[in-house]
XYZ file of C-alpha atoms in Angstrom:
332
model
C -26.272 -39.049 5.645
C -23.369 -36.908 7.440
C -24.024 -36.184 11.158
C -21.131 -33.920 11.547
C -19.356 -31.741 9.297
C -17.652 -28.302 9.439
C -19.987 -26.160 7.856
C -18.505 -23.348 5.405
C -20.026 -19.754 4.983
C -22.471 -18.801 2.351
C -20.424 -16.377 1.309
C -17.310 -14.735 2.090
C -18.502 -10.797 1.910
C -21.165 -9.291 3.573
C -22.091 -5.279 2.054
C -22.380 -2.515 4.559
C -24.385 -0.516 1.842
C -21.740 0.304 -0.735
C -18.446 -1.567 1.466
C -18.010 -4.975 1.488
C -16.744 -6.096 4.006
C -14.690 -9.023 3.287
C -13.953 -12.564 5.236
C -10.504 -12.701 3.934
C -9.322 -8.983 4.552
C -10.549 -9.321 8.254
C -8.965 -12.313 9.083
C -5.357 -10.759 7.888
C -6.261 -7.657 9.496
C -6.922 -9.258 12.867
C -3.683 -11.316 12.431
C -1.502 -8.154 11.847
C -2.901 -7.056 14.684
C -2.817 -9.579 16.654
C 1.220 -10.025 15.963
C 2.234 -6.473 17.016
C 0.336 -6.634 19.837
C 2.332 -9.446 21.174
C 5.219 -8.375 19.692
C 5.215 -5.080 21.572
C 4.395 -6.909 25.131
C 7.452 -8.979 24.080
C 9.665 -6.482 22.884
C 9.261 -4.574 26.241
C 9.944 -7.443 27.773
C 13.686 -7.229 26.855
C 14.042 -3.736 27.421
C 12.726 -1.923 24.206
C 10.417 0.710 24.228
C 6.978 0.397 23.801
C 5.485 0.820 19.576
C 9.006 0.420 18.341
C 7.372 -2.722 17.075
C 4.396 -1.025 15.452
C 6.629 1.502 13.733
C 8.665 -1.265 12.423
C 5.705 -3.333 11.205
C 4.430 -0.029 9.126
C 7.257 -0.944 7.011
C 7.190 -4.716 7.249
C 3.683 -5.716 6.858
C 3.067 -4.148 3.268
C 6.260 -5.202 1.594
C 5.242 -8.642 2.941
C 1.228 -8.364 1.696
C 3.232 -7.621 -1.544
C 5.662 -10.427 -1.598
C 3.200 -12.756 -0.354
C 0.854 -11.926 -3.690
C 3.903 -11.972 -5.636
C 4.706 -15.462 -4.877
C 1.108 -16.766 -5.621
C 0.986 -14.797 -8.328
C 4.248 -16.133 -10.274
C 3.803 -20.200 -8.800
C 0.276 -20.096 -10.147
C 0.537 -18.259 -13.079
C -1.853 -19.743 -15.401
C -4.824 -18.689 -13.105
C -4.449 -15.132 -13.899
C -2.307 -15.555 -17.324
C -3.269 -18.695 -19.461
C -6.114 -18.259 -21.581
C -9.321 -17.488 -21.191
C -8.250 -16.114 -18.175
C -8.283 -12.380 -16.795
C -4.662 -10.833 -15.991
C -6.397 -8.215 -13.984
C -7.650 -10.639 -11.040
C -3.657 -11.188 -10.216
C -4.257 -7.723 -8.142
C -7.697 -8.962 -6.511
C -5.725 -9.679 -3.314
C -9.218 -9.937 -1.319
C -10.250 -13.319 -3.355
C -7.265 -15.264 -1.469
C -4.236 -16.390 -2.629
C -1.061 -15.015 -0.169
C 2.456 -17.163 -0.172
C 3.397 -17.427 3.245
C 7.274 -18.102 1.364
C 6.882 -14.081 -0.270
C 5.566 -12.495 2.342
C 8.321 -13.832 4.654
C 10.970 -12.919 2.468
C 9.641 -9.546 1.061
C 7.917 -8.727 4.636
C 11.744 -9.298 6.252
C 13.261 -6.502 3.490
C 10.708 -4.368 4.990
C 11.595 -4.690 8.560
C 15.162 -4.488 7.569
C 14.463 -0.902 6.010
C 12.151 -0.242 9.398
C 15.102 -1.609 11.880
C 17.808 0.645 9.982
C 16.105 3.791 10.682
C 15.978 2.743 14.049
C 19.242 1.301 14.373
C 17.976 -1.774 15.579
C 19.271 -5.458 14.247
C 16.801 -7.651 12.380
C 17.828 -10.725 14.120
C 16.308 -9.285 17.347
C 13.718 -7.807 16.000
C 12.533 -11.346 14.642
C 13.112 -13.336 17.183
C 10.473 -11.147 19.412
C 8.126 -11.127 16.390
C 8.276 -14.552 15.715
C 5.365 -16.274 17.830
C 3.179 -13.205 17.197
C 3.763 -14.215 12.899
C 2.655 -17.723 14.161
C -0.551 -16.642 15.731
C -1.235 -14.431 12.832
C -1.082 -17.261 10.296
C -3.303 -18.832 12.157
C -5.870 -16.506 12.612
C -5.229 -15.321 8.467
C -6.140 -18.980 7.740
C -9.633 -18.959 8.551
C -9.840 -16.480 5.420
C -9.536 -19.529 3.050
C -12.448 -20.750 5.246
C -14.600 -17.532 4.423
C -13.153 -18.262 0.898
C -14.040 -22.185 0.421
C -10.402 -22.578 -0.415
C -6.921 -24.584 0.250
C -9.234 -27.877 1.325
C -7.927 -31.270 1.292
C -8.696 -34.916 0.084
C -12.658 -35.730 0.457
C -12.725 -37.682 3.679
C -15.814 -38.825 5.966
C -14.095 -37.805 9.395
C -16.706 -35.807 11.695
C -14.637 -32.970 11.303
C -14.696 -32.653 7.285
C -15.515 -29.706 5.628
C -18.479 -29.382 3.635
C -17.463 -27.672 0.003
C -20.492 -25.890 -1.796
C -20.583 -26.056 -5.610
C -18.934 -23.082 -7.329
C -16.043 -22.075 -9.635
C -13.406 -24.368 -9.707
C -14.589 -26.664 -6.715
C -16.903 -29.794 -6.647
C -19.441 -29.729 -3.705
C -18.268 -32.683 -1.125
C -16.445 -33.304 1.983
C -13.190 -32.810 2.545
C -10.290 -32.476 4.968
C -10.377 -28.778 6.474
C -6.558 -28.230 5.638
C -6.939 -24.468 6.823
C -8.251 -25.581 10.344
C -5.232 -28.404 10.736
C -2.430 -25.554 9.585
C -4.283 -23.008 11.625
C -4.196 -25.195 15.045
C -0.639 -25.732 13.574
C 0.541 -22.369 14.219
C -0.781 -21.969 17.623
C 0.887 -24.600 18.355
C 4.475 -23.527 16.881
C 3.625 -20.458 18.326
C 3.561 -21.573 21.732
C 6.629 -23.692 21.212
C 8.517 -20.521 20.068
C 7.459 -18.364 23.519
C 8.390 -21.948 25.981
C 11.507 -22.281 24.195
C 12.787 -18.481 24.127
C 11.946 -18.564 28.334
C 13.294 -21.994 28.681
C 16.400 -21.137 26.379
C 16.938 -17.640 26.213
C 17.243 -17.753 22.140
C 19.016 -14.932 20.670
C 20.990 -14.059 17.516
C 17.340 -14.681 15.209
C 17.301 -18.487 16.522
C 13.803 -17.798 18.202
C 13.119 -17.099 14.417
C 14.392 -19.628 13.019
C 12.809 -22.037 15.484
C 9.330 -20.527 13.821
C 10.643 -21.548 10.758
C 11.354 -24.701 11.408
C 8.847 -26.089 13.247
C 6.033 -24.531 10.626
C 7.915 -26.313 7.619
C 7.612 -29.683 9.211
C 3.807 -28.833 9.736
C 3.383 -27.523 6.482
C 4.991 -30.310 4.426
C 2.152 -32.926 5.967
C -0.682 -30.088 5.490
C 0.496 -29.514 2.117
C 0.697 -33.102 0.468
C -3.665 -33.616 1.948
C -4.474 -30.409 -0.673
C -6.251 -30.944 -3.998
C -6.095 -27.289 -5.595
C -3.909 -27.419 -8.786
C -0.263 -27.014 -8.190
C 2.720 -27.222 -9.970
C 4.468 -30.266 -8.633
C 8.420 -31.478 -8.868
C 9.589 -35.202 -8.843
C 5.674 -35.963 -7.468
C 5.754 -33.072 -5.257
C 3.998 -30.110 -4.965
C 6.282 -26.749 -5.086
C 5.672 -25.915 -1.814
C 6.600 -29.342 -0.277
C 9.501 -28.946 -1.532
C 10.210 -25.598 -0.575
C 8.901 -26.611 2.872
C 11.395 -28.869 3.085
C 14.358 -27.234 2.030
C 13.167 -23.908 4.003
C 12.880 -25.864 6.945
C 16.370 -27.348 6.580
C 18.059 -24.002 5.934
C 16.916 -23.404 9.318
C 17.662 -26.061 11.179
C 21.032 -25.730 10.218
C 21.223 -21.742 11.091
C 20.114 -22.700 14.290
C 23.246 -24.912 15.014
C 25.617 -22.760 13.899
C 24.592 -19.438 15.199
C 23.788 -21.899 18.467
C 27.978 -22.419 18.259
C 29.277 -19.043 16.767
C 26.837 -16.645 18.766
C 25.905 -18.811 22.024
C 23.345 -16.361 24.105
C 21.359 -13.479 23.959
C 21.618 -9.935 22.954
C 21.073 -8.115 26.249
C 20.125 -4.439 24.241
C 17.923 -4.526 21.890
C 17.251 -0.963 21.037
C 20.810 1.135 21.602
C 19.264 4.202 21.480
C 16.254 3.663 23.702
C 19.217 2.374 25.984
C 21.467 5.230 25.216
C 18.621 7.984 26.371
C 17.629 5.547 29.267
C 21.332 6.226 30.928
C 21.564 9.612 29.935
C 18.463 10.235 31.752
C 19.723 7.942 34.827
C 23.076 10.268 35.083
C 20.942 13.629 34.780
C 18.753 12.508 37.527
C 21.700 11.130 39.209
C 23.637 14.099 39.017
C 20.828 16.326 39.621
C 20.862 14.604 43.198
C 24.338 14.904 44.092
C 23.664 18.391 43.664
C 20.896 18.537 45.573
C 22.747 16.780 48.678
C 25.552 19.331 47.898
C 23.527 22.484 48.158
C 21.574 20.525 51.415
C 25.300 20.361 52.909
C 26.001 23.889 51.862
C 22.805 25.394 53.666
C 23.176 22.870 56.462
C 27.238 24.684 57.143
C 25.958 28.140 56.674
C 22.836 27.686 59.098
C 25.038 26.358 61.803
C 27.372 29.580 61.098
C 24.531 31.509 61.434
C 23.256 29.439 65.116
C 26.758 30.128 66.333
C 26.968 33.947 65.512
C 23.385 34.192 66.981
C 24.411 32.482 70.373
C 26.993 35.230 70.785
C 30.537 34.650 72.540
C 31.670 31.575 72.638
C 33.724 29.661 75.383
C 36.748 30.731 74.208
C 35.545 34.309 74.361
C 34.059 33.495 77.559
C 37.108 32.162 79.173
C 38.775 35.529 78.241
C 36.386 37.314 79.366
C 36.820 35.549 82.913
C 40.540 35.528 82.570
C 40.402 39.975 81.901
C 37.855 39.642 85.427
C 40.464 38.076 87.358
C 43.180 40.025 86.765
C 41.282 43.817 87.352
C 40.049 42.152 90.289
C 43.537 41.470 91.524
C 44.733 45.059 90.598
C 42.054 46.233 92.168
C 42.806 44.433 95.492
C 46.772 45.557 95.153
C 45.573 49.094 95.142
């Protein structure tokens, strides 16, 4: 008898009359939002202005929910295209099945196109999105949970995850693969957000430290799954791409750490460009104001002295015309 297990939903859609709502779809939802959110606090953080990084993600985030179905799609082929099977569940998105590798590289295209109009460079924009991408694959991994999907070798640790019986999976006990690559991410997350204070990353290095430290997690994550895969010298495909994913960036970070050493200090030229055109308007707008103060000051003191009548020099004349028709006047 098991005393302790991880428990997996009855199902992974619950119907709100006619809408289902769906395990899956929440979980990706939540994690989209969940990496703007961050992304904006972030991306004001280095001077940008704030939902630059929502407008930006309005692009990004459905080119990557495209790529991301495009890689499942093509690496496991034969579960929508060998026979006996149906070609038309390759566009049910909402039963799982998203490759973290396609969504990345599709979901960057997308920002690219987003940063452009914006005249903002990618490299920045991913290094402030990158923790907030971490947290969301975190979060998005619980959907395989809702699912009953991804799970590893059958174990008999207290924290296994009980399988039900249903298509394609064997009731039992296995390793909870989505909860280890989940608690993963915060992790790298985390990591990503110390080292960018500690380091001041720039250039996309904050990116590519993302990159690399989820590739190391995935390749151990990856080698406890059972699900069918399409393997290469022993090893699944996306060990291997892990791995060589995770060395590509490694090795950007070293270089870029020696070409580009810092850290972009604008990150939106426009929002900075407006910023200082504003600062000399109100600047100027001052200096005038202390100029016409100055102005009025001079005339009112005009003003006080034509008010106060004669003044000494006009007095001493005055004195000096008294004198002298005084003295005539004694003469005669």
């Amino acid at each position: 008898m098991d005393l302790a297990y991880i428990p997996s939903p009855s199902t992974g859609v619950i119907h709100l009359g006619p809408i289902p709502l769906r395990g899956y779809a929440f979980c990706i939802i939540i994690g989209v939002f969940v990496a703007v959110w961050l992304g904006n606090k972030r991306w004001i953080a280095r001077g940008g202005t704030a939902g630059t990084v929502a407008d930006i993600a309005v692009w990004a985030v459905p080119f990557g929910l495209v790529g991301g179905r495009l890689y499942h799609v093509i690496t496991d082929y034969q579960l929508y295209f060998s026979e006996g099977e149906n070609w038309v569940d390759a566009f049910k998105i909402w039963e799982g099945g998203l490759g973290i590798w396609g969504a990345i590289a599709l979901g960057a295209v997308g920002a690219w196109i987003g940063c452009r109009r914006r005249g903002i460079s990618l490299p920045v924009y991913a290094d402030v999105i990158a923790p907030g991408i971490a947290f969301a694959q975190a979060i998005g991994r619980w959907g395989n949970w809702f699912n009953q999907e991804l799970y590893g070798k059958p174990t008999d640790v207290p924290w296994a995850l009980k399988i039900t019986e249903g298509t394609n999976r064997e009731a039992g006990l296995y390793h909870p693969t989505f909860l280890y690559e989940s608690l993963w991410n915060v992790a790298v997350g985390f990591l990503v957000i110390w080292a960018d204070r500690r380091f001041k990353l720039g250039h996309g290095r904050a990116f590519a430290l993302y990159v690399a430290a989820y590739c190391s997690g995935r390749v151990w994550t990856e080698a406890l799954r059972v699900d069918e895969a399409h393997h290469i010298l022993g090893l699944r495909l996306n060990v291997w791409t892990a791995i060589v994913v995770g060395l590509l960036a490694v090795v950007y970070l070293v270089v870029s750490a020696r070409l580009r050493p810092g850290r972009e200090e604008i990150v939106e030229p426009r929002a900075a460009e407006k910023a200082a055109e504003e600062t000399d308007a109100v600047e100027g707008a001052e200096t005038a104001d202390v100029a016409d103060a100055a102005g009025t000051g001079e005339d009112r003191a005009a003003a006080e002295d034509r008010a106060a009548g004669p003044g000494d020099e006009d007095r001493e004349s005055e004195d000096d015309g008294a004198g002298h028709g005084a003295g005539s006047a004694a003469k005669s």
